[in-house]
mmCIF file with all atom_site columns, C-alpha atoms and ligand atoms in Angstrom:
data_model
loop_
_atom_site.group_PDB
_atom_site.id
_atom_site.type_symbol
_atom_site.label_atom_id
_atom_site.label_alt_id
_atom_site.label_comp_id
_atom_site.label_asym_id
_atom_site.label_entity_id
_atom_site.label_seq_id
_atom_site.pdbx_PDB_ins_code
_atom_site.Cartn_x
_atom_site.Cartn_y
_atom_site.Cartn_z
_atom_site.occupancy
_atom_site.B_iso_or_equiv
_atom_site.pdbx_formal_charge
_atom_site.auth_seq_id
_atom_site.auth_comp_id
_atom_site.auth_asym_id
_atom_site.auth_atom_id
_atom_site.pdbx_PDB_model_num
ATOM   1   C  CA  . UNK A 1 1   ? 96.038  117.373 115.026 1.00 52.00 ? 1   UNK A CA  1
ATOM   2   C  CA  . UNK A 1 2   ? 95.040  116.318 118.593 1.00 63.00 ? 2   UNK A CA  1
ATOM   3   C  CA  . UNK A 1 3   ? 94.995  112.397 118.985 1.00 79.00 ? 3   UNK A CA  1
ATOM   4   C  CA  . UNK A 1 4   ? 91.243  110.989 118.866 1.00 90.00 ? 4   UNK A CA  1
ATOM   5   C  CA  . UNK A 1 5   ? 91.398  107.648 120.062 1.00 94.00 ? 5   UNK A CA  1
ATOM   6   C  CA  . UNK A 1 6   ? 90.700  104.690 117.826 1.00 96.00 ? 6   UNK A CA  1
ATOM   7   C  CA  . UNK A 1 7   ? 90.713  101.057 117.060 1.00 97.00 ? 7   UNK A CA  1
ATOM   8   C  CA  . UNK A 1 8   ? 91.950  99.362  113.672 1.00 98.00 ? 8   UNK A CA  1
ATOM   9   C  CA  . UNK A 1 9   ? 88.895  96.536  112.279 1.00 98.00 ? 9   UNK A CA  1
ATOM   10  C  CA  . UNK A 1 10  ? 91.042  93.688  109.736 1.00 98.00 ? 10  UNK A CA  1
ATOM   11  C  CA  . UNK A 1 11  ? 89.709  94.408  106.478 1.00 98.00 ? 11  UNK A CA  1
ATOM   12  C  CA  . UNK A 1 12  ? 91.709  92.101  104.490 1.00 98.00 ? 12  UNK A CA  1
ATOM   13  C  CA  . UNK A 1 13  ? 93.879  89.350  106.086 1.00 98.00 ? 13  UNK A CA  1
ATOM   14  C  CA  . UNK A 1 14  ? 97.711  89.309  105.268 1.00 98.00 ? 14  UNK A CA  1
ATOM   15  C  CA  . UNK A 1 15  ? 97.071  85.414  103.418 1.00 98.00 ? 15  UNK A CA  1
ATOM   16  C  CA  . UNK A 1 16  ? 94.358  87.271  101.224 1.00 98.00 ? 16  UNK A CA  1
ATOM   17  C  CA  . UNK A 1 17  ? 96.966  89.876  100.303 1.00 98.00 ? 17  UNK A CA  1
ATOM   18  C  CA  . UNK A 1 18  ? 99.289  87.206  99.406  1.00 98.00 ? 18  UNK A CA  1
ATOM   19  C  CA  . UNK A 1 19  ? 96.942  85.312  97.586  1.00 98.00 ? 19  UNK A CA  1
ATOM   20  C  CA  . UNK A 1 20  ? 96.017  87.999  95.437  1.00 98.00 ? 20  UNK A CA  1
ATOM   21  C  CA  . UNK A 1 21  ? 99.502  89.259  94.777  1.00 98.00 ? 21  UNK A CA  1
ATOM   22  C  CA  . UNK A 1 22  ? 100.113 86.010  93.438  1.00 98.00 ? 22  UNK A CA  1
ATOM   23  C  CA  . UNK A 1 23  ? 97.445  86.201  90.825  1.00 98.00 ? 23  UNK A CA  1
ATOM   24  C  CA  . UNK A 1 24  ? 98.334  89.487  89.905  1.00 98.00 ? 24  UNK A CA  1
ATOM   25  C  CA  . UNK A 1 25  ? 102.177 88.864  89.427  1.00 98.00 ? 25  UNK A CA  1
ATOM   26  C  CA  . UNK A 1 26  ? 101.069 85.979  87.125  1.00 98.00 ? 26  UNK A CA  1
ATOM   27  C  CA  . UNK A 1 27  ? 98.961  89.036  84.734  1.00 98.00 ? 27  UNK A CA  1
ATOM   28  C  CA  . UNK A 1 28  ? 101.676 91.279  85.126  1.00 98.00 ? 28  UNK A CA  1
ATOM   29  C  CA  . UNK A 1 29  ? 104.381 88.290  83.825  1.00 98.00 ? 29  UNK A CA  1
ATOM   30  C  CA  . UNK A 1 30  ? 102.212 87.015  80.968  1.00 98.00 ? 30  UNK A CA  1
ATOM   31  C  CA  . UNK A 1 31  ? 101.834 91.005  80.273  1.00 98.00 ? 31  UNK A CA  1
ATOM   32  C  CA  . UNK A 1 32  ? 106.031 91.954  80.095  1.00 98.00 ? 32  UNK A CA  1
ATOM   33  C  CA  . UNK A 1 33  ? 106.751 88.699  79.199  1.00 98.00 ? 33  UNK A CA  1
ATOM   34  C  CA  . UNK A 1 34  ? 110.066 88.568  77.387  1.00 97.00 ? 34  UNK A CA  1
ATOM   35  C  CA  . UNK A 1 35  ? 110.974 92.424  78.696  1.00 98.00 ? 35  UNK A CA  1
ATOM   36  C  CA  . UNK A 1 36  ? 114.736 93.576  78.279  1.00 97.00 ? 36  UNK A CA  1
ATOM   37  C  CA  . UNK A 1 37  ? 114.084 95.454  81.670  1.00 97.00 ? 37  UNK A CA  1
ATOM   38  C  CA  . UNK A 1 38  ? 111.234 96.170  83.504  1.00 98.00 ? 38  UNK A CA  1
ATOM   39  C  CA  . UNK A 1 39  ? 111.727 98.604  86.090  1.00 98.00 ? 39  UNK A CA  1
ATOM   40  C  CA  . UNK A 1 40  ? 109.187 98.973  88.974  1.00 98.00 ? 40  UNK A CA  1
ATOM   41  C  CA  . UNK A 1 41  ? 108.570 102.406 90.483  1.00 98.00 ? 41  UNK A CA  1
ATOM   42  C  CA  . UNK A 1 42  ? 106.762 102.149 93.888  1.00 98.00 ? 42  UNK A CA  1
ATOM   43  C  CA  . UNK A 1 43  ? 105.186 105.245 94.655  1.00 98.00 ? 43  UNK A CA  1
ATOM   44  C  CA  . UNK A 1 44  ? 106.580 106.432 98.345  1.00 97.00 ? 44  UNK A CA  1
ATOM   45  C  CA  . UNK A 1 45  ? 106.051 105.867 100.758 1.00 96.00 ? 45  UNK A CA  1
ATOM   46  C  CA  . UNK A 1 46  ? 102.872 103.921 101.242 1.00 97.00 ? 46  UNK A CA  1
ATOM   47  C  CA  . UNK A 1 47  ? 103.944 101.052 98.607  1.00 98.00 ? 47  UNK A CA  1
ATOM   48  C  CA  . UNK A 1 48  ? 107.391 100.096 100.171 1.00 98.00 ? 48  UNK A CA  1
ATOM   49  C  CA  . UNK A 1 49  ? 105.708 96.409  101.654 1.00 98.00 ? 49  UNK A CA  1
ATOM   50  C  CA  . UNK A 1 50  ? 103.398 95.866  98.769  1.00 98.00 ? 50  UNK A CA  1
ATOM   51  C  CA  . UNK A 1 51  ? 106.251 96.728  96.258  1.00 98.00 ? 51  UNK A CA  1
ATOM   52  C  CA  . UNK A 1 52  ? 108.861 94.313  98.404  1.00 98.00 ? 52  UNK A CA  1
ATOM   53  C  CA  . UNK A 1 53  ? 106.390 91.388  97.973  1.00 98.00 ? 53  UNK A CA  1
ATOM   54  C  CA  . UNK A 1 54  ? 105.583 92.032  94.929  1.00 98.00 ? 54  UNK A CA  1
ATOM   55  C  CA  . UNK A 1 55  ? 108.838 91.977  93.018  1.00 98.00 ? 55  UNK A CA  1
ATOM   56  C  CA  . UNK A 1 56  ? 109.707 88.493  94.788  1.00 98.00 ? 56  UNK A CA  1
ATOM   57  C  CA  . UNK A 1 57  ? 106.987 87.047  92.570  1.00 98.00 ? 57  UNK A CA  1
ATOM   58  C  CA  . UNK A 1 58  ? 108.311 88.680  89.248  1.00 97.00 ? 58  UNK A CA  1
ATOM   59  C  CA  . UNK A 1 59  ? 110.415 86.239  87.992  1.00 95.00 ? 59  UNK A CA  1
ATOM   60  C  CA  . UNK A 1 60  ? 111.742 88.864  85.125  1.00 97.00 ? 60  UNK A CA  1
ATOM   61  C  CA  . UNK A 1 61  ? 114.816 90.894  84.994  1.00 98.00 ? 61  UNK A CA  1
ATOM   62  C  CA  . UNK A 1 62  ? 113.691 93.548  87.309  1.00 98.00 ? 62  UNK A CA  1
ATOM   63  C  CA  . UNK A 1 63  ? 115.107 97.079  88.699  1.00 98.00 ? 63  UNK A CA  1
ATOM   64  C  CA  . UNK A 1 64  ? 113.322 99.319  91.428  1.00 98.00 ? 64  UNK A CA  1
ATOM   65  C  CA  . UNK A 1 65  ? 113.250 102.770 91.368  1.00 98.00 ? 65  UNK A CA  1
ATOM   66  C  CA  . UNK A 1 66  ? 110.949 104.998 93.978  1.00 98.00 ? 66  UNK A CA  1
ATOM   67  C  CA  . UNK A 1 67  ? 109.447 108.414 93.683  1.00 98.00 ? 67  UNK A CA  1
ATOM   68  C  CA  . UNK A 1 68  ? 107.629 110.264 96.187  1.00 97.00 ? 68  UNK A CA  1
ATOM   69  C  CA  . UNK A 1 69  ? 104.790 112.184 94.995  1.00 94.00 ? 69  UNK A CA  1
ATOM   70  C  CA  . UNK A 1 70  ? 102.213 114.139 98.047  1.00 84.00 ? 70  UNK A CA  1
ATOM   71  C  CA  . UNK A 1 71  ? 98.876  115.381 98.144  1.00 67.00 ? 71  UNK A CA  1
ATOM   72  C  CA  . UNK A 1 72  ? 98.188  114.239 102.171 1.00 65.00 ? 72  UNK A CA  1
ATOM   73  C  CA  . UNK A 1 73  ? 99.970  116.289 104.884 1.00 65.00 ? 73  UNK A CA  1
ATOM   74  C  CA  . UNK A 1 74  ? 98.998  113.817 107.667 1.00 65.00 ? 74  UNK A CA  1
ATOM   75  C  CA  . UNK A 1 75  ? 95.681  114.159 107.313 1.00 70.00 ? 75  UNK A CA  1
ATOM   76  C  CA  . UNK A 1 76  ? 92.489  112.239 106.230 1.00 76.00 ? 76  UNK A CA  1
ATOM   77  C  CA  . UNK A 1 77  ? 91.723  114.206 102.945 1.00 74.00 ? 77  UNK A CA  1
ATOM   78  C  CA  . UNK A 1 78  ? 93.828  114.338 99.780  1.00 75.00 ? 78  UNK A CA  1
ATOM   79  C  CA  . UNK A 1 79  ? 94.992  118.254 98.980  1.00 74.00 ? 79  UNK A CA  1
ATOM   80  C  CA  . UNK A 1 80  ? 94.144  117.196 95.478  1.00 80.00 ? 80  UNK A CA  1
ATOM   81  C  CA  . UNK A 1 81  ? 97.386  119.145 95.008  1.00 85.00 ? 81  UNK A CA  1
ATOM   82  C  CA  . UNK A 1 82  ? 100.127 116.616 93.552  1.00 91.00 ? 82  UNK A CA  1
ATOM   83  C  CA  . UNK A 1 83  ? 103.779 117.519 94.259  1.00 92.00 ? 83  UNK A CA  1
ATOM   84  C  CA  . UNK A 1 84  ? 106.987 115.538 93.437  1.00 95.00 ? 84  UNK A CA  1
ATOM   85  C  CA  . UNK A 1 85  ? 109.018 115.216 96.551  1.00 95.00 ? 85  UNK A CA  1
ATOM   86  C  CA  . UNK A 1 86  ? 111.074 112.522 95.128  1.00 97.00 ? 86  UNK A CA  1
ATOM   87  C  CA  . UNK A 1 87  ? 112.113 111.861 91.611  1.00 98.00 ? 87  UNK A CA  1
ATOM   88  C  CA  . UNK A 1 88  ? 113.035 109.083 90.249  1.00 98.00 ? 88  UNK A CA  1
ATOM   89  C  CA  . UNK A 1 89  ? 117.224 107.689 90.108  1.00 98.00 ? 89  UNK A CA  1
ATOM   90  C  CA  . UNK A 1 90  ? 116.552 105.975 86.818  1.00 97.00 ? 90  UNK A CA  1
ATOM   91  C  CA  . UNK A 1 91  ? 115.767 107.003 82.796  1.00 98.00 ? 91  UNK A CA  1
ATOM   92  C  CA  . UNK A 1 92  ? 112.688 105.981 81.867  1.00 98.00 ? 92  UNK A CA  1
ATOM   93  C  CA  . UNK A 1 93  ? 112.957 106.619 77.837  1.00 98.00 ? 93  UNK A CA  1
ATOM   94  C  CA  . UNK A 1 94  ? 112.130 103.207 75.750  1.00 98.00 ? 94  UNK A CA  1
ATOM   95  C  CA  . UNK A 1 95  ? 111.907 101.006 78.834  1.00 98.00 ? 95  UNK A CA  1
ATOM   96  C  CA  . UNK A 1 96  ? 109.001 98.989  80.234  1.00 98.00 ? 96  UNK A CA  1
ATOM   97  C  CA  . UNK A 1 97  ? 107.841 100.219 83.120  1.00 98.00 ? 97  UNK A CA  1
ATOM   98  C  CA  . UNK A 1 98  ? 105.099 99.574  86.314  1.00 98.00 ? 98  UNK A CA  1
ATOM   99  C  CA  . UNK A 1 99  ? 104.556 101.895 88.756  1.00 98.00 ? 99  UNK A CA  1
ATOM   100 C  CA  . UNK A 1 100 ? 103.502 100.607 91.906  1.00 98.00 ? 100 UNK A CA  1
ATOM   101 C  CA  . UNK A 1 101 ? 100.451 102.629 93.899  1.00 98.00 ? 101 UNK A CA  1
ATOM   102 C  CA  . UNK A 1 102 ? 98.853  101.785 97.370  1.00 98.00 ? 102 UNK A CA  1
ATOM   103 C  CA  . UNK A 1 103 ? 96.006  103.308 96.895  1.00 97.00 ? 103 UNK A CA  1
ATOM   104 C  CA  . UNK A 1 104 ? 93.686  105.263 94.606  1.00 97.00 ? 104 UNK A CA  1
ATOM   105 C  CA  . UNK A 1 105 ? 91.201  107.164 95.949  1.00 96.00 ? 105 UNK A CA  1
ATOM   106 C  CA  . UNK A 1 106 ? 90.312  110.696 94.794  1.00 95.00 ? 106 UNK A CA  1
ATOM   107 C  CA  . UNK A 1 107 ? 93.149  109.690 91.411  1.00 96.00 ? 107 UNK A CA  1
ATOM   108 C  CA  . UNK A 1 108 ? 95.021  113.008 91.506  1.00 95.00 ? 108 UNK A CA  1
ATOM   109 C  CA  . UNK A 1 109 ? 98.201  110.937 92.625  1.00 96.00 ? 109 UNK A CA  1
ATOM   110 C  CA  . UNK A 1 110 ? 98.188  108.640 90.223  1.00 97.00 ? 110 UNK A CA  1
ATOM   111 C  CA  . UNK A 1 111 ? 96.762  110.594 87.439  1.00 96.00 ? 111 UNK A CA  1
ATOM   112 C  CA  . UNK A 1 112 ? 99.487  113.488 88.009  1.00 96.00 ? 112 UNK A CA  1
ATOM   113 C  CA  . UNK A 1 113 ? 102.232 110.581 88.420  1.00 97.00 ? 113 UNK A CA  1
ATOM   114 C  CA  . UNK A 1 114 ? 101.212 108.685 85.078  1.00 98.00 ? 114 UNK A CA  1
ATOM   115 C  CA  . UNK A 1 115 ? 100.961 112.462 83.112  1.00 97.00 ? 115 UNK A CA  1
ATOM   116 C  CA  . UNK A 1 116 ? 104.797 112.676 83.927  1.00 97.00 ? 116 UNK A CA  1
ATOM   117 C  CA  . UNK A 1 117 ? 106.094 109.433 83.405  1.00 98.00 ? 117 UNK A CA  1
ATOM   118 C  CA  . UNK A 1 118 ? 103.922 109.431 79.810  1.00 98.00 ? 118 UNK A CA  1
ATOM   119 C  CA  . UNK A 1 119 ? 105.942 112.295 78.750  1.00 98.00 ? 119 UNK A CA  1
ATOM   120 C  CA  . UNK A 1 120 ? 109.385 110.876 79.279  1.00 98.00 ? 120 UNK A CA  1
ATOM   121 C  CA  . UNK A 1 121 ? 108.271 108.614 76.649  1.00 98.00 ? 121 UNK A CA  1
ATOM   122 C  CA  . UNK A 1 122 ? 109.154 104.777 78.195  1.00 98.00 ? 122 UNK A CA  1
ATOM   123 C  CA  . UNK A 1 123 ? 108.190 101.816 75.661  1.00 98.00 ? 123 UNK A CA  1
ATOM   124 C  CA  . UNK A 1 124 ? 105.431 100.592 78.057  1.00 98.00 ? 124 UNK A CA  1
ATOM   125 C  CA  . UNK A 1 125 ? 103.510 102.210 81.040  1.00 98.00 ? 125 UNK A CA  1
ATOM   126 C  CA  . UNK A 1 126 ? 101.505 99.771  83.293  1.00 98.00 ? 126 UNK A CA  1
ATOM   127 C  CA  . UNK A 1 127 ? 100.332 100.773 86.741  1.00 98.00 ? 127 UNK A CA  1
ATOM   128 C  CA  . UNK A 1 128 ? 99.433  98.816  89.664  1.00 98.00 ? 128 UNK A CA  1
ATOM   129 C  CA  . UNK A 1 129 ? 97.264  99.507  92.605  1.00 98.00 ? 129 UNK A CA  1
ATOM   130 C  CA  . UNK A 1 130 ? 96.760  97.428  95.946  1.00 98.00 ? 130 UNK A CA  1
ATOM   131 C  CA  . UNK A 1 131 ? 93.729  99.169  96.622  1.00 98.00 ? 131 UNK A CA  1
ATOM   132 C  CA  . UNK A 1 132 ? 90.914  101.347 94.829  1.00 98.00 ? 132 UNK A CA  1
ATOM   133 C  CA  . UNK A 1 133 ? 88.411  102.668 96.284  1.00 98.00 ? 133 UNK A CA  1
ATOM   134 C  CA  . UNK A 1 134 ? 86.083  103.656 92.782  1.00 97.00 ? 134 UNK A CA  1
ATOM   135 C  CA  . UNK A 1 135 ? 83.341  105.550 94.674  1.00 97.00 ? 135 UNK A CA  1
ATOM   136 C  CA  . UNK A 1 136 ? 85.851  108.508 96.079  1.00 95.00 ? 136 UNK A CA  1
ATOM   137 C  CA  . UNK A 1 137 ? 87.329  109.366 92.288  1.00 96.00 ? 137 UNK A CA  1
ATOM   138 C  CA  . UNK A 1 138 ? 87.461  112.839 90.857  1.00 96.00 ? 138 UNK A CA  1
ATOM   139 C  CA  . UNK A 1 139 ? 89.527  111.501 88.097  1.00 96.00 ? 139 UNK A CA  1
ATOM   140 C  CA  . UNK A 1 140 ? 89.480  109.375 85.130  1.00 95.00 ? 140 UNK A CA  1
ATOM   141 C  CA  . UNK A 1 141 ? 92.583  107.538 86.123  1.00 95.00 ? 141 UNK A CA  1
ATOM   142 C  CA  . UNK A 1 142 ? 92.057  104.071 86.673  1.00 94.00 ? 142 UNK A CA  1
ATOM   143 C  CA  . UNK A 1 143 ? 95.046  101.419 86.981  1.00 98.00 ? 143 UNK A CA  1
ATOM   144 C  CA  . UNK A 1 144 ? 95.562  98.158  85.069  1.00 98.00 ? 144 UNK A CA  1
ATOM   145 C  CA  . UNK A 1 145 ? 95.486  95.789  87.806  1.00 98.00 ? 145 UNK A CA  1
ATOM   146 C  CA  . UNK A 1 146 ? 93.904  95.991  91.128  1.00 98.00 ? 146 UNK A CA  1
ATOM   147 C  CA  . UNK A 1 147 ? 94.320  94.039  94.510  1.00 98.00 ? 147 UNK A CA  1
ATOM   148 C  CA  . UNK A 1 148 ? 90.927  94.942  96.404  1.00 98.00 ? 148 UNK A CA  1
ATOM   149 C  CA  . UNK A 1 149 ? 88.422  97.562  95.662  1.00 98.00 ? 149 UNK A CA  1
ATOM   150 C  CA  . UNK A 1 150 ? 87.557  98.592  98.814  1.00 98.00 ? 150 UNK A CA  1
ATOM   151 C  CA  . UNK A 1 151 ? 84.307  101.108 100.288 1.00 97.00 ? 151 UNK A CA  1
ATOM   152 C  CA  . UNK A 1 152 ? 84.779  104.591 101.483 1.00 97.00 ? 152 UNK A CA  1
ATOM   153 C  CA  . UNK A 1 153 ? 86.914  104.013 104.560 1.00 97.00 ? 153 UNK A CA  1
ATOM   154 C  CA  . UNK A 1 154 ? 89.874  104.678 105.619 1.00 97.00 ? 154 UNK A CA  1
ATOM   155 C  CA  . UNK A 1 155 ? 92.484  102.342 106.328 1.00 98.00 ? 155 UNK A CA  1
ATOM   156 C  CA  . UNK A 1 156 ? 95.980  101.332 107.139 1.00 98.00 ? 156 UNK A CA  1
ATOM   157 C  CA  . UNK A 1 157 ? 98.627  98.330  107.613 1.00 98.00 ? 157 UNK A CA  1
ATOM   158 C  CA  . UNK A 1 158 ? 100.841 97.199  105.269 1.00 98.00 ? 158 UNK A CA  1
ATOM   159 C  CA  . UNK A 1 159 ? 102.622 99.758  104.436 1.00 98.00 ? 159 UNK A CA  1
ATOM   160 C  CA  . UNK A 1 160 ? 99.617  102.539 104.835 1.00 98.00 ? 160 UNK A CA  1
ATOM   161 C  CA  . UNK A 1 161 ? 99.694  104.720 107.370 1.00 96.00 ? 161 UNK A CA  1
ATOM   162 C  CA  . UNK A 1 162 ? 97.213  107.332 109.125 1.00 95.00 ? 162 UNK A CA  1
ATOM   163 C  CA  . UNK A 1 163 ? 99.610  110.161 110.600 1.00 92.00 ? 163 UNK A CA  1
ATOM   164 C  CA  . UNK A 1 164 ? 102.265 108.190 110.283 1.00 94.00 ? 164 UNK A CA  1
ATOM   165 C  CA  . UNK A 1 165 ? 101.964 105.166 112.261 1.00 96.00 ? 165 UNK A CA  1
ATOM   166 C  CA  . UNK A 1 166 ? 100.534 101.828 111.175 1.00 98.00 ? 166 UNK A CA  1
ATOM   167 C  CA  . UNK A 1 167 ? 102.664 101.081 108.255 1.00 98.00 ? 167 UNK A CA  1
ATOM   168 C  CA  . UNK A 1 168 ? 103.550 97.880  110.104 1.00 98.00 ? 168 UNK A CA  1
ATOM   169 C  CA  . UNK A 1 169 ? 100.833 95.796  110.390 1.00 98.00 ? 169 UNK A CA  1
ATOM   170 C  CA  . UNK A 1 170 ? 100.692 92.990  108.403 1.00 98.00 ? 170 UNK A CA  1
ATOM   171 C  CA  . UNK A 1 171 ? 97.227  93.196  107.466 1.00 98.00 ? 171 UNK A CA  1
ATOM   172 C  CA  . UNK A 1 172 ? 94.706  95.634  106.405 1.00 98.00 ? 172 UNK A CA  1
ATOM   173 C  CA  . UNK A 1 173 ? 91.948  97.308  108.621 1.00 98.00 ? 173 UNK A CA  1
ATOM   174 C  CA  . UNK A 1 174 ? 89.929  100.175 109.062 1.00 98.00 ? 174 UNK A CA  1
ATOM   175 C  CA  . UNK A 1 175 ? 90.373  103.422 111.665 1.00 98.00 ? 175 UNK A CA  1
ATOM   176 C  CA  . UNK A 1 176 ? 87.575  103.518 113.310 1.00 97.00 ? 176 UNK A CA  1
ATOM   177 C  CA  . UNK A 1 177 ? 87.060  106.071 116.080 1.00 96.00 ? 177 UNK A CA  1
ATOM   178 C  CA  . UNK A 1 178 ? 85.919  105.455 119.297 1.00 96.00 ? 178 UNK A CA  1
ATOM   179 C  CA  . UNK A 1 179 ? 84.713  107.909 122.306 1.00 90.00 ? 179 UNK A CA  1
ATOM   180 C  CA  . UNK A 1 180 ? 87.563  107.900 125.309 1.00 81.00 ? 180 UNK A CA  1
ATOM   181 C  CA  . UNK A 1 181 ? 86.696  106.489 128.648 1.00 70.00 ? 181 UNK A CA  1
HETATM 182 P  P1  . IMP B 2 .   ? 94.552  110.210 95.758  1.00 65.71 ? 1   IMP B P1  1
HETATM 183 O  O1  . IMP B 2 .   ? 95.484  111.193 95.101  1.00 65.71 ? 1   IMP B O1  1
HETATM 184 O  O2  . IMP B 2 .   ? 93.378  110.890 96.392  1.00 65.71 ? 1   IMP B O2  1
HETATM 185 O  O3  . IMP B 2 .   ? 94.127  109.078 94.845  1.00 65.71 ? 1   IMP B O3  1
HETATM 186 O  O4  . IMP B 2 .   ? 95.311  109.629 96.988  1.00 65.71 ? 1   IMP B O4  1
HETATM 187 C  C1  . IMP B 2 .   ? 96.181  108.635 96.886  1.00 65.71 ? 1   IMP B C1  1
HETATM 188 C  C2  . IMP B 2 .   ? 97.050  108.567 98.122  1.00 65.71 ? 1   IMP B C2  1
HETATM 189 O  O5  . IMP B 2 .   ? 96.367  109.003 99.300  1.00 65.71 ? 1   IMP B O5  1
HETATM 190 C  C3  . IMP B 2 .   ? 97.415  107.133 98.385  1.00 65.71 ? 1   IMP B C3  1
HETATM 191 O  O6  . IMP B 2 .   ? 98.597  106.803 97.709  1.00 65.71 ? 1   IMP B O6  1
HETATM 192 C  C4  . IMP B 2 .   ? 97.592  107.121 99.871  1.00 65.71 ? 1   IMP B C4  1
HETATM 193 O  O7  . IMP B 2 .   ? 98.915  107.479 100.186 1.00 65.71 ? 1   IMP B O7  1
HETATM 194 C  C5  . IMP B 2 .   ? 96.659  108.162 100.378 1.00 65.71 ? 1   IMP B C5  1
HETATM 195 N  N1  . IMP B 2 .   ? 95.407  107.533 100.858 1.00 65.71 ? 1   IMP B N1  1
HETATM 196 C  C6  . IMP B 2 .   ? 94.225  107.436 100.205 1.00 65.71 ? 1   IMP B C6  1
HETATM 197 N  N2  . IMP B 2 .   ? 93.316  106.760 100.923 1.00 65.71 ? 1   IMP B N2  1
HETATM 198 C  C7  . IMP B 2 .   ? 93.955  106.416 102.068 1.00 65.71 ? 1   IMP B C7  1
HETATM 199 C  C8  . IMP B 2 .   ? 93.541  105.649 103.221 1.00 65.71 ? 1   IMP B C8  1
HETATM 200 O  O8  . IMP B 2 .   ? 92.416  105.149 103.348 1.00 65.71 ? 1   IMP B O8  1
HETATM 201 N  N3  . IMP B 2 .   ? 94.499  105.484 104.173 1.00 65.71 ? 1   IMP B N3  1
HETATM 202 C  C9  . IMP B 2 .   ? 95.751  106.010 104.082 1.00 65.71 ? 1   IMP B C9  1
HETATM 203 N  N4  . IMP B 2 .   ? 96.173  106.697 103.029 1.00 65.71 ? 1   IMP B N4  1
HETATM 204 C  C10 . IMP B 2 .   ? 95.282  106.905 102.019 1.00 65.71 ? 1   IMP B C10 1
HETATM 205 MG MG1 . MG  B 3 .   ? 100.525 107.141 98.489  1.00 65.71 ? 2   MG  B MG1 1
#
């Protein structure tokens, strides 16, 4: 894909995101309070910052576990086709367990990500997104807590990339395209 140029608009400042991660790692507490175990699966790779500040506010006995699922090849468009690049290290079977998502948009990934973890039968499934963006589903996947909904853009920054890049900013903005020259 030929580079168009474009500038990046904050969305949501990094001291909102921390904010609201604080409010939702006090839900997620009350919600596993008194777990054995809960292990956290961040979804790869666009949940590695939100999962790394997230966990610091879990004051329970935590483990982290990643898997890498893919339905975007660089693009702007999801294929709507989910594969598993990455399985998880761990067993799942009779534990507690929240999987971590950056964002959902059309809901294939996190739809086709929930079906499989269901079937390995854990004790509790509870799913997390940073972002939603309701108005771009084709699913009826919808996750138990959510950071921001957002409108149909797209963005990037903390952790979400467009093409790769981006994943480094510490806030969240919108791609938004501008004519050269
Ligand atoms: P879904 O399967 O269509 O829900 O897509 C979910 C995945 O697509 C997210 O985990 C992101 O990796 C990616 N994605 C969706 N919207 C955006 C965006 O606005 N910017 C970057 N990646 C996005
Ligand atoms: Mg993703």
């Amino acid at each position: 894909m030929a580079e168009r140029p474009y500038v990046i608009d904050e969305l949501i400042s990094a001291k909102a995101i921390a904010a609201r991660i604080e409010e939702l790692s006090d839900a997620i507490k009350e919600d596993f309070a008194g777990t054995e175990k809960l292990v956290v699966v961040g979804l790869l790779r666009g949940s590695f910052v939100f999962i790394a500040d997230l966990v610091r506010e879990l004051d329970l006995p935590v483990e982290v576990d990643f898997l890498e699922a893919s339905s975007y090849e660089d693009g702007m468009e999801s294929s709507r086709e989910v594969r598993i690049l990455k399985d998880l290290r761990g067993q799942i079977e009779g534990r507690d367990v929240l999987v971590v998502e950056d964002i959902v948009d059309t809901g294939y990934t996190l739809d086709h990500v929930l079906h499989l973890l269901e079937s390995r039968n854990p004790r509790k499934l509870r799913t997390i997104a940073l972002l939603d963006k309701p108005s771009r589903r084709e699913t009826g996947v919808k996750a138990d807590w959510t950071g921001f909904e957002i409108p149909d853009e797209f963005v990037v920054g903390y952790g979400i990339d467009f093409a790769q890049r981006n994943r480094n900013l510490p806030f969240i903005g919108c791609v938004r395209f501008v004519e050269p020259g």
